[in-house]
Short mmCIF file of C-alpha atoms in Angstrom, two decimals:
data_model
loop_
_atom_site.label_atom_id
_atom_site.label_comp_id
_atom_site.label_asym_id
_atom_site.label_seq_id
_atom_site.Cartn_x
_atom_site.Cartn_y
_atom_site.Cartn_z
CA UNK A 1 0.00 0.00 0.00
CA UNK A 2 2.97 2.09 0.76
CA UNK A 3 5.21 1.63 -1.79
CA UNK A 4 3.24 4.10 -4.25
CA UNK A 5 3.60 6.85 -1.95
CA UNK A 6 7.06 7.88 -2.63
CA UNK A 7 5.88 10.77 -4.59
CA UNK A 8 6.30 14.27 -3.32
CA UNK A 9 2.74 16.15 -3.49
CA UNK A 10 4.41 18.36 -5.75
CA UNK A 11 6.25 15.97 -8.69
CA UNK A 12 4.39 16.45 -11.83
CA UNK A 13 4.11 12.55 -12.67
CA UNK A 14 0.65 11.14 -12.25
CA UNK A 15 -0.73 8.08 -11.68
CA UNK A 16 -3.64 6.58 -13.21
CA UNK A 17 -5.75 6.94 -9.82
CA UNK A 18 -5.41 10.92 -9.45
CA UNK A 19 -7.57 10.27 -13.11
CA UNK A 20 -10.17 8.89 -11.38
CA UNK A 21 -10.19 10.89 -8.24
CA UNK A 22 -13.46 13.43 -7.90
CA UNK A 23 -11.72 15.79 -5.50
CA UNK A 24 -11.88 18.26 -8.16
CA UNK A 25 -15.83 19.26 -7.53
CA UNK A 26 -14.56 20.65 -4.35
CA UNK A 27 -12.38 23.59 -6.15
CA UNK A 28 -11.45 26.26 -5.32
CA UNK A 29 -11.13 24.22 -2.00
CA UNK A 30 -9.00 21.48 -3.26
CA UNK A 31 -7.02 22.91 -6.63
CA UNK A 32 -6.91 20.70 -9.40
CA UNK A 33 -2.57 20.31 -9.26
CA UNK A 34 -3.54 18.38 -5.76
CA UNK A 35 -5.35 15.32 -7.97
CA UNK A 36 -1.97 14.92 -10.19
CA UNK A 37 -0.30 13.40 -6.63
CA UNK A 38 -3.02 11.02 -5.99
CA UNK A 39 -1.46 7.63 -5.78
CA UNK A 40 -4.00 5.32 -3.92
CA UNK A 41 -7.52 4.18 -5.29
CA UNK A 42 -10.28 6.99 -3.96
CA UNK A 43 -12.93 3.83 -4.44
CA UNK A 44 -13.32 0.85 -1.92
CA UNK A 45 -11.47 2.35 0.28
CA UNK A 46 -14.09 1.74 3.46
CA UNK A 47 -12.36 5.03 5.46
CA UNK A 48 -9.10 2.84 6.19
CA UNK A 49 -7.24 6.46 7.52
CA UNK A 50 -9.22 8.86 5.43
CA UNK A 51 -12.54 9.62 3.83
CA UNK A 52 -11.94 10.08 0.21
CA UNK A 53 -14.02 11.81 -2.61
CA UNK A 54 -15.28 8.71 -3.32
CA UNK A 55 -16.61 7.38 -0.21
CA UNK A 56 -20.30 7.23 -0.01
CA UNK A 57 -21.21 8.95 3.01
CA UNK A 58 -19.01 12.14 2.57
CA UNK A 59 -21.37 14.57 2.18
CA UNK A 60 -21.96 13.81 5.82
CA UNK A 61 -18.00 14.63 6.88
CA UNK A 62 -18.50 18.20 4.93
CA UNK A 63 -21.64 18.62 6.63
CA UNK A 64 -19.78 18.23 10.01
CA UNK A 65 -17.31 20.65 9.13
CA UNK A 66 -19.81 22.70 7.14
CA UNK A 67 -17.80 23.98 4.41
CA UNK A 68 -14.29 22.71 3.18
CA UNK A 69 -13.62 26.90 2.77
CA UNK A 70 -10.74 27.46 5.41
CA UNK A 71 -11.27 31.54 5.22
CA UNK A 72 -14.73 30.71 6.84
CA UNK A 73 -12.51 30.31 10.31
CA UNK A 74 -11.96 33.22 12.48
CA UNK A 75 -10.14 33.03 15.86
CA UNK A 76 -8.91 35.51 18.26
CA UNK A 77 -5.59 34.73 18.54
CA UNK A 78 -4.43 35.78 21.85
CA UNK A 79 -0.44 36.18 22.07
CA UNK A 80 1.76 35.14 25.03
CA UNK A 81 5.11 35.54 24.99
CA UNK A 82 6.65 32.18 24.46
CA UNK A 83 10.00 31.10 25.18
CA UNK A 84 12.25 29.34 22.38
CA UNK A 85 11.84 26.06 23.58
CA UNK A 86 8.65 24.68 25.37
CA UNK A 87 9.36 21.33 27.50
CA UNK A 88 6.86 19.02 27.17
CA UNK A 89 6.20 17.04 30.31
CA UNK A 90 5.61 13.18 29.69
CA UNK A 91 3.22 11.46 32.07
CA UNK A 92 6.34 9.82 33.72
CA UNK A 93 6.99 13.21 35.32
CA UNK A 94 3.81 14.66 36.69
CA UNK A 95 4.28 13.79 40.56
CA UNK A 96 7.58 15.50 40.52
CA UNK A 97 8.41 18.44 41.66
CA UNK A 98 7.70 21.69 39.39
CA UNK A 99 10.88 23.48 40.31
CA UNK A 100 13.08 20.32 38.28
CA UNK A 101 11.77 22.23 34.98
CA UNK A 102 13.08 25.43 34.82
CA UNK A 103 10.31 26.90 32.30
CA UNK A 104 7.57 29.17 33.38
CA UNK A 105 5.62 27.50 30.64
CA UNK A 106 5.55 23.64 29.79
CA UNK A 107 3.71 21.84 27.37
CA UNK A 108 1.54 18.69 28.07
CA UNK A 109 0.10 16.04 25.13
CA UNK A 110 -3.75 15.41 24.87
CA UNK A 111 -2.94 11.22 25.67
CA UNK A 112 -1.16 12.41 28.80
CA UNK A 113 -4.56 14.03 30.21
CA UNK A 114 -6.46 11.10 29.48
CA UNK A 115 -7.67 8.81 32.38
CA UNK A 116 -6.85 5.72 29.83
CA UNK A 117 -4.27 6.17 27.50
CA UNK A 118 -3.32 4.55 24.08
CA UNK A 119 -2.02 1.52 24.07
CA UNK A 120 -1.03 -1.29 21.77
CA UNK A 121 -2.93 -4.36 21.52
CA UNK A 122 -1.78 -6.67 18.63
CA UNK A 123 0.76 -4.56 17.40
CA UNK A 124 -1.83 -1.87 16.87
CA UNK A 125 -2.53 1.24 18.29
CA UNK A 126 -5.75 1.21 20.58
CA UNK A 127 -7.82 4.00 22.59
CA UNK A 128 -9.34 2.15 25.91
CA UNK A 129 -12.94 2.80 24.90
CA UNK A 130 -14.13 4.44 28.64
CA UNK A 131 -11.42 6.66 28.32
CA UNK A 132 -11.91 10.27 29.62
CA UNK A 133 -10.09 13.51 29.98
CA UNK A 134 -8.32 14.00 33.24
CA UNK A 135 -10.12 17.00 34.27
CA UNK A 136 -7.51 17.37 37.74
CA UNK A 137 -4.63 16.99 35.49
CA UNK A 138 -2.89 20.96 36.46
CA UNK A 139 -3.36 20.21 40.35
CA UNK A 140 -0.70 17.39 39.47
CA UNK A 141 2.42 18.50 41.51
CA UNK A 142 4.86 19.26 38.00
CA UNK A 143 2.39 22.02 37.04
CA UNK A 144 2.30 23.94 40.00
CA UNK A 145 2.50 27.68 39.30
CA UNK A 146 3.29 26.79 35.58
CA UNK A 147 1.17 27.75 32.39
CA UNK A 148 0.56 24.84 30.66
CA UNK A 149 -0.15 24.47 26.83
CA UNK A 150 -1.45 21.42 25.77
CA UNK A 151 -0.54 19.52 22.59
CA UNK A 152 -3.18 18.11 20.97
CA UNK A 153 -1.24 15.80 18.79
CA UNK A 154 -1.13 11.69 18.61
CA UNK A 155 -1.87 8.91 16.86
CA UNK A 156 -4.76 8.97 14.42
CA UNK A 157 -6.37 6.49 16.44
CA UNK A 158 -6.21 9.14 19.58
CA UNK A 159 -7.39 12.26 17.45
CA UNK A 160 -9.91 10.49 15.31
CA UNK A 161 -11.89 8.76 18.44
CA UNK A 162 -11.57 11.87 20.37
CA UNK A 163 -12.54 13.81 17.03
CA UNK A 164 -15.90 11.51 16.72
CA UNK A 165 -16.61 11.10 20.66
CA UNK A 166 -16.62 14.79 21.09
CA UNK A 167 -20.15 15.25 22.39
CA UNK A 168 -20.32 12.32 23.78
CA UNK A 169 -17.17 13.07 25.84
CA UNK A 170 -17.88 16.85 26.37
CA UNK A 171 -14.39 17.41 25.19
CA UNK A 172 -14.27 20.97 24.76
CA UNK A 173 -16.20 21.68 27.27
CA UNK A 174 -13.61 19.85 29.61
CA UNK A 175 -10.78 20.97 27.92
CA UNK A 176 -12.56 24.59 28.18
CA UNK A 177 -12.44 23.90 32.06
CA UNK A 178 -8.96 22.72 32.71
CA UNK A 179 -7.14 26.33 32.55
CA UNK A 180 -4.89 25.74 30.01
CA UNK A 181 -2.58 28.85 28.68
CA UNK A 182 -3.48 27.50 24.57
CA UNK A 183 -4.37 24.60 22.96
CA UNK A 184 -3.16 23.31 20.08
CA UNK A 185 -5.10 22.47 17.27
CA UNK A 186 -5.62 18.41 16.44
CA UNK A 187 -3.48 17.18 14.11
CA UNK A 188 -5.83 15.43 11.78
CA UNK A 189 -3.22 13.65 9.24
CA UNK A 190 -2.35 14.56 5.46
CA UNK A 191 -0.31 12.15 3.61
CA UNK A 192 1.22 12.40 0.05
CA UNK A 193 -0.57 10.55 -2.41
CA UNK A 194 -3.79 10.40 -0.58
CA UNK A 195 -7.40 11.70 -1.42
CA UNK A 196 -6.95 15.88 -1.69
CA UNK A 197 -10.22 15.75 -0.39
CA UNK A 198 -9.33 14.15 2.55
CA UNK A 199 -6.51 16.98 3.16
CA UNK A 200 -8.72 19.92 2.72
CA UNK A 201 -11.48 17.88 5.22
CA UNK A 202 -9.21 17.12 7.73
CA UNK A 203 -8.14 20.75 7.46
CA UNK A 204 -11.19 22.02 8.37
CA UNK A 205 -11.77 19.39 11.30
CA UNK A 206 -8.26 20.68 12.94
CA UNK A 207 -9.60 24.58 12.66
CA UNK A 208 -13.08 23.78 13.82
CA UNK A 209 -11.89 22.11 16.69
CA UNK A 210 -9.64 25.38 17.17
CA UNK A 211 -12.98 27.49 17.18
CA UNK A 212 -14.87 25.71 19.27
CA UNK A 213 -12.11 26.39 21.70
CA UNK A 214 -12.17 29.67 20.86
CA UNK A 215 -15.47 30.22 21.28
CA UNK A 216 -15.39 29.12 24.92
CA UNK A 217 -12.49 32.04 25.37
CA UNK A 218 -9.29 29.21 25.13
CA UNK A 219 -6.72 30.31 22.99
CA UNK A 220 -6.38 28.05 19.89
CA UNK A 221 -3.44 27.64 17.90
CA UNK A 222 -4.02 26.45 14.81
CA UNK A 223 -2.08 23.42 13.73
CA UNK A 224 -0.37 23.15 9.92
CA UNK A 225 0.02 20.42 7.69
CA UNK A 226 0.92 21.92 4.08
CA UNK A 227 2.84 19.06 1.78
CA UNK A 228 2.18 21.05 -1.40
CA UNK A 229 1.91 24.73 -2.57
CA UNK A 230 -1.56 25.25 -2.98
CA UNK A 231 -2.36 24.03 0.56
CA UNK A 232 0.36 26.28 1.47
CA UNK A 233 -1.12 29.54 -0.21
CA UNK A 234 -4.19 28.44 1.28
CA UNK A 235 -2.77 28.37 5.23
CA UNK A 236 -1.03 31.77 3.52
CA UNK A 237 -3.84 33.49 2.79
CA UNK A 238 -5.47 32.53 5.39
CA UNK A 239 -3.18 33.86 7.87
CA UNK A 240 -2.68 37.11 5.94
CA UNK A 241 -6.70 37.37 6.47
CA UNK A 242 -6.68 36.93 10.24
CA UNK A 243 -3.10 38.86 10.99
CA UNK A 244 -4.37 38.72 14.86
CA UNK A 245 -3.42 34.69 14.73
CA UNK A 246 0.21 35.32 15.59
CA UNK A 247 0.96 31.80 16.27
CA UNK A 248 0.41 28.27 14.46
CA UNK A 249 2.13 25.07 15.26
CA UNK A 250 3.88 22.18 13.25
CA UNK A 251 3.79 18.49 14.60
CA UNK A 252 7.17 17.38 12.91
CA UNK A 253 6.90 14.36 14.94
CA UNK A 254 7.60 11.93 11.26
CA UNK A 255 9.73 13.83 9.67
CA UNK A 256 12.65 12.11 10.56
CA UNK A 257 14.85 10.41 8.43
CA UNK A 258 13.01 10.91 5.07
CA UNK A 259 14.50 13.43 2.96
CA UNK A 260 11.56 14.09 0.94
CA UNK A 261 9.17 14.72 3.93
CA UNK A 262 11.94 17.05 5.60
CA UNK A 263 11.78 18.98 2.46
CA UNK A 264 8.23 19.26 2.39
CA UNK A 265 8.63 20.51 5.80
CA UNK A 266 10.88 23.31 6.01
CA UNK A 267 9.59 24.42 2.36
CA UNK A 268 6.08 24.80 4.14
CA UNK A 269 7.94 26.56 7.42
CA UNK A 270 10.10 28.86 4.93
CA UNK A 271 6.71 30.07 3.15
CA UNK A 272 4.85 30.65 5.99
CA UNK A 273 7.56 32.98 7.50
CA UNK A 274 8.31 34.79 4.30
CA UNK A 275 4.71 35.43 3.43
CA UNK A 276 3.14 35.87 6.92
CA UNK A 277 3.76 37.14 10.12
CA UNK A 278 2.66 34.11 12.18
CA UNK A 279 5.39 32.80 14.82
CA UNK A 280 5.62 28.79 14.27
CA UNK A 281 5.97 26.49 17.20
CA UNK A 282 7.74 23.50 15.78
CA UNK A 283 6.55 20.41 18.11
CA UNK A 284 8.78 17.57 17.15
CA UNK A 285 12.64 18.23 15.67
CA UNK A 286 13.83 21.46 14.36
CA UNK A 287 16.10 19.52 12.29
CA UNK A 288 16.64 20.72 7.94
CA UNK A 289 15.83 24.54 8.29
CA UNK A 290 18.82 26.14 7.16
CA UNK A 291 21.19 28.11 9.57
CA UNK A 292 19.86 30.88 7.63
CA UNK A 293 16.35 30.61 7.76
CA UNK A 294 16.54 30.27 11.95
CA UNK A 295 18.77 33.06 12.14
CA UNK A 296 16.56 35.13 10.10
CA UNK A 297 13.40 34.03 11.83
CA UNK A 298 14.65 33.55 15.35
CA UNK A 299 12.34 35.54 16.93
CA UNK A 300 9.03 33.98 15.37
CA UNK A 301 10.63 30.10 15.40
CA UNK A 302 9.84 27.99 18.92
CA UNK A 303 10.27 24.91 19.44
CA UNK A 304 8.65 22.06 21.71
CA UNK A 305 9.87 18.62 22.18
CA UNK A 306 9.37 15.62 25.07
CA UNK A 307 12.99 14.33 24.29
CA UNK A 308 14.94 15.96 27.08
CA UNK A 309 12.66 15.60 30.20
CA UNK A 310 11.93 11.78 28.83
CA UNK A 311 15.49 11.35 28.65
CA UNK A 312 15.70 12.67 31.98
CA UNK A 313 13.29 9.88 33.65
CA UNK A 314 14.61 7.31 31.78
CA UNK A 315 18.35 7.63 31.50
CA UNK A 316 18.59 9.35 35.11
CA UNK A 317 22.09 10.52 34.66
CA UNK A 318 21.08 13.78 33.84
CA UNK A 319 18.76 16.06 35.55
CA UNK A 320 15.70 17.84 33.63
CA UNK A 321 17.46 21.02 33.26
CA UNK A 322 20.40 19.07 32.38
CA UNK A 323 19.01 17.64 29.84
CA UNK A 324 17.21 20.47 28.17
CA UNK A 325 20.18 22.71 28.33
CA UNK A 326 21.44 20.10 26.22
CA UNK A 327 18.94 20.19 23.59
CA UNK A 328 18.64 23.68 23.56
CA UNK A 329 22.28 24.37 22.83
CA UNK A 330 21.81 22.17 19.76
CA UNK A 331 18.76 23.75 18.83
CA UNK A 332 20.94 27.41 18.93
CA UNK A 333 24.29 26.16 17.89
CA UNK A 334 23.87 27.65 14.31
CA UNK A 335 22.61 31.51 15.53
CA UNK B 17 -0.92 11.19 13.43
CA UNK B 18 1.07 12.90 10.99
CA UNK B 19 2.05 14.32 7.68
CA UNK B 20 4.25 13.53 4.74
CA UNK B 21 4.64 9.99 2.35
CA UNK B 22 4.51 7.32 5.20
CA UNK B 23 1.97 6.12 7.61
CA UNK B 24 3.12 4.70 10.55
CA UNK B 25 1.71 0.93 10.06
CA UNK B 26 0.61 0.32 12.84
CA UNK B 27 -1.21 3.69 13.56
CA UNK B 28 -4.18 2.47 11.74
CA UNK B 29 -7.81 3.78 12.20
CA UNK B 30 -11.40 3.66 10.40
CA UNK B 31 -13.15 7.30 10.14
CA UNK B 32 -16.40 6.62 11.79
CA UNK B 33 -19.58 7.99 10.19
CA UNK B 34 -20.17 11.93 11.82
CA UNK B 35 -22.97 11.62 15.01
CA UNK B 36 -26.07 13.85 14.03
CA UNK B 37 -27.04 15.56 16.72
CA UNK B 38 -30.31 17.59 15.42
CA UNK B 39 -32.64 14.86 16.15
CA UNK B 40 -33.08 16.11 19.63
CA UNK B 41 -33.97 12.30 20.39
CA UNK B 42 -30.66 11.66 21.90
CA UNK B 43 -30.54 8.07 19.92
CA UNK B 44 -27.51 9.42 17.26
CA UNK B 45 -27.81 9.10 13.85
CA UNK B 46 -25.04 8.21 11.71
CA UNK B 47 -22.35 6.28 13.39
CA UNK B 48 -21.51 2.62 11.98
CA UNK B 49 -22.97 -0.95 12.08
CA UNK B 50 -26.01 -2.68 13.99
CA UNK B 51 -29.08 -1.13 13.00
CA UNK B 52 -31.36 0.54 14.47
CA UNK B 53 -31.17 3.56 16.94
CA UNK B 54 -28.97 3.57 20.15
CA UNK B 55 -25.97 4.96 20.70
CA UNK B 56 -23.41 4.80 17.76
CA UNK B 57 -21.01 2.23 17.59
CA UNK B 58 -17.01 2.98 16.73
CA UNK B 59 -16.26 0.94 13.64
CA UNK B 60 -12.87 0.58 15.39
CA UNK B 61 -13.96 -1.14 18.69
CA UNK B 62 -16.50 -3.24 16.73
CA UNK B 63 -13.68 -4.30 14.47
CA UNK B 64 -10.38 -4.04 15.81
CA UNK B 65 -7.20 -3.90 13.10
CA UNK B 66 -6.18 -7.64 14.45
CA UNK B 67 -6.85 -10.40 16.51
CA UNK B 68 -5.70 -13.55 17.56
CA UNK B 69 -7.08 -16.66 18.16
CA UNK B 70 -5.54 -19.23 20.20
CA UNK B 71 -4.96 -22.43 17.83
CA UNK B 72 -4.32 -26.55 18.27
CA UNK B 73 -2.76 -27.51 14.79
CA UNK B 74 -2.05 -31.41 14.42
CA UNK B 75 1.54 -30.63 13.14
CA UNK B 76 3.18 -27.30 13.58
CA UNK B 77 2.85 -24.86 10.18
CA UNK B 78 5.13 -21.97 9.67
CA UNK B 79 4.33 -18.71 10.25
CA UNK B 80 2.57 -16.79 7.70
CA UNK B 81 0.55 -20.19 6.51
CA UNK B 82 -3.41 -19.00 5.88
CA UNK B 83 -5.95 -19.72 8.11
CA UNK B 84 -9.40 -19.87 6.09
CA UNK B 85 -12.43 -20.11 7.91
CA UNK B 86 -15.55 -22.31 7.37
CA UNK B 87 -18.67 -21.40 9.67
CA UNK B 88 -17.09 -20.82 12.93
CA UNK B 89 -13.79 -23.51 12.20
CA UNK B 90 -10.76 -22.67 11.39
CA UNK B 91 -8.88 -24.62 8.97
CA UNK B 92 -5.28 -25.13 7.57
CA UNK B 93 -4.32 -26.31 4.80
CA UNK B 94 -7.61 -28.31 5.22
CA UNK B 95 -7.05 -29.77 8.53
CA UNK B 96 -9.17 -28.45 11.32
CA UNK B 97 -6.98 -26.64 13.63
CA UNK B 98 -9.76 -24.86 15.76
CA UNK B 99 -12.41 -22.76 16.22
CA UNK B 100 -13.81 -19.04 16.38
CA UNK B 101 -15.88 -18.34 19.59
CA UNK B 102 -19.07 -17.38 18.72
CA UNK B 103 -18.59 -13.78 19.99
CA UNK B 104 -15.61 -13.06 17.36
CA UNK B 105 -17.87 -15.28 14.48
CA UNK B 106 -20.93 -12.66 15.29
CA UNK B 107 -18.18 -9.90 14.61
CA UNK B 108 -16.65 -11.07 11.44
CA UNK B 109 -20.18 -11.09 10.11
CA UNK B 110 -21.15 -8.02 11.44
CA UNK B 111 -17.72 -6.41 10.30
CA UNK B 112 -18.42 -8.03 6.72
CA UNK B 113 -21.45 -6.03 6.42
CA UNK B 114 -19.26 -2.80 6.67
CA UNK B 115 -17.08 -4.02 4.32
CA UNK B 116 -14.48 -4.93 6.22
CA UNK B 117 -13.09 -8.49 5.50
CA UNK B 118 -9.71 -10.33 7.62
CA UNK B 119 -7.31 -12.26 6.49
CA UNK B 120 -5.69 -15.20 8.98
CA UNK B 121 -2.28 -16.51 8.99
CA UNK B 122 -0.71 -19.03 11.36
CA UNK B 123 1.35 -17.34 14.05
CA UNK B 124 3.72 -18.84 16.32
CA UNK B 125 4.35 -17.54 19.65
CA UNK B 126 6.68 -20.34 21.57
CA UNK B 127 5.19 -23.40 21.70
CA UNK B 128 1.85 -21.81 20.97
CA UNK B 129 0.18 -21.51 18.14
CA UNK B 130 -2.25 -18.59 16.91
CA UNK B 131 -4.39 -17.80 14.07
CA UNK B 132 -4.08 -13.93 13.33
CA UNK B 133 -6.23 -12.28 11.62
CA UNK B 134 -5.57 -8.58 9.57
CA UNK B 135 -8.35 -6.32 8.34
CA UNK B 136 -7.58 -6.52 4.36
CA UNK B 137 -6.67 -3.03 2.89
#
């Protein structure tokens, strides 16, 4: 199934499914260069990861979202000043005591605030189904007298369920309640060679989820995925429309090792600082952005990771601050 | 999950069908499988990605050898190596109807033996 995705979103070669994909009714939504990467059948496809043009209930998804037109989406956009690196505590760490991270502001990931949290169960990823959110999760000793953002990022199997059980689980309400500085926007997934359809939909899930938050007075931050360049004119023009969003965020979580998605990655990070005035928060690696680029940008580049303070509880040679000291030298060895 | 050309394999999830909400009945509409009203069922706990079902072959097969299944036995290479309990027969049916078929293989975990079954992509 994976072997046909090696495509970047942006090579001109096309297979013969992007001829029979229907994404195309959905322009100026979807633009019509998107079908030419379309490597996987839109048909038969039963919602295996995405809902395609194809699929036979899809009117439905749009319905939930209401339109698939992103400059529908207004939020406030509150600003906090944010530090250039935001530790993220993992659940390991949350009876220990808050002066071990040095950070007036720590992030926190959605699974980590859940009563039940993913798990594998035949080599899959699985979501306990009576899992809740931890509504007492700041009164845990780490967070005391910190803001906390939380990140809310995972595995599609976390942010789908969560996605779908959202009224049943009174999730933003909850959420709404907690007292967190931001939230992140979901980060509902967009893979190369996939159903443009699906992209633009799973778009619009991530920024309604960020207005609903809004709407309750929590600042949103709007998460990016962009892995061609119409998706990024659209986050572009978007954010040129709503100049009062002054931050987004980028899970770069998988973009590891392959080139090609690394590429895909900075290019989106590059346009969005060129073209807009929205400060990224990078949640993942900062690795592949030129010297250049973060010396250029440093004031409107942040970065949050789990590596240092995980390293920290595992390897125990190191303290926390140790450890992020560490990474955060690395992270401004090239300004 | 993510972005870019790879998935992770075995991050793997079914969209469920959006819960209406306007029917101010408080059944849900929408939502996947089983008829009727009630509350929605997710397509993911109804049919999970895998399973595994404990297995008493005659001889020992390699791994990777199919396991096809005839009413609620499970056979290899035509020999009757066990059976499905009726709870995960009712939910291969019930996951057929949405489309969703499995695929079983012999897998050998010590000296156990398991039939494992994949959703088909």
């Amino acid at each position: 199934m994976h072997a046909s995705s090696k495509g970047s979103d942006d090579d001109s070669q096309q297979s013969l499914f992007s001829l029979a994909c229907d994404a195309a009714e959905f322009a100026p939504h979807v633009h019509p260069d998107e079908l030419r990467s379309v490597r996987h059948s839109c048909a038969g496809r039963g919602r295996r990861d995405v809902v395609t043009c194809q699929d036979e209930y899809r009117d439905e998804f749009v319905e939930e979202v209401g339109t698939l037109d992103m400059s529908v989406i207004d939020l406030k956009g509150v600003t906090f000043p944010l530090d250039t690196f935001l530790p993220v505590v993992p659940h390991g760490m949350f009876d220990r005591d808050a002066s071990e991270i040095p950070y007036p502001v720590v992030g926190v990931m959605l699974n980590d605030i859940l009563t039940k949290r993913v798990s594998t169960r035949h080599d899959y990823y699985y979501l306990p189904e009576d899992t809740d959110i931890d509504t007492g999760v700041l009164n845990r000793s780490i967070f005391t007298g910190k803001r906390v953002i939380l990140l809310t990022c995972g595995q599609d199997i976390l942010i789908e369920t969560m996605w779908w059980k959202r009224h049943e689980l009174e999730l933003f309400k909850k959420i709404g309640s907690i007292g967190f500085l931001a939230v992140t926007g979901m980060n509902f997934s967009i893979f190369s060679g996939e159903c443009p359809f699906s992209h633009a939909l799973n778009t619009m899930k991530g920024l309604r989820y960020c207005e609903t938050l809004d709407q309750l007075g929590v600042w949103a931050v709007p998460h990016i995925y962009a892995i061609n360049a119409p998706q990024r004119e659209r986050w572009k023009d978007l954010l040129n429309a709503r100049p009062h969003i002054r931050l987004v965020t980028i899970n770069t979580q998988l973009q590891r090792t392959r080139k090609r998605d690394i590429r895909e990655l900075i290019q989106t990070v590059e346009h969005l600082l060129e073209n807009t005035r929205v400060s990224i928060l990078l949640h993942g690696r900062g690795i592949g952005l030129s010297p250049r680029a973060k010396k250029a940008y440093v004031s409107r580049l942040h970065y949050a990771a789990s590596g240092p303070l995980k390293s920290a509880v595992i390897r125990k040679d190191k303290s926390p601050s140790e450890y992020i000291q560490i990474f955060v030298s690395r992270l401004t060895a090239a300004l | 999950m993510g972005s870019g050309g790879k998935r992770k394999s075995n991050d793997t999830v079914r969209i469920n069908r959006p819960i209406k909400r306007d029917s101010g009945t408080g059944t849900g509409g929408g939502g996947n499988g089983g008829g009727g009203g009630g509350r929605p069922r997710d397509i993911n706990v109804m049919c999970p990605p895998a399973f595994e079902v404990g297995i008493k072959p005659p001889k020992s097969y390699p791994d990777g050898t199919l396991v096809t299944v005839k009413k609620d036995e499970l056979l290899v290479q035509g020999e009757s190596v066990g059976k499905l309990s009726e709870k995960q027969l009712e939910m291969m049916i019930e996951c057929g109807g949405e489309g969703i078929q499995y695929t079983g293989k012999v897998v050998n975990k010590g000296n156990k033996a398991y039939a494992r079954f994949e959703q088909r992509v």
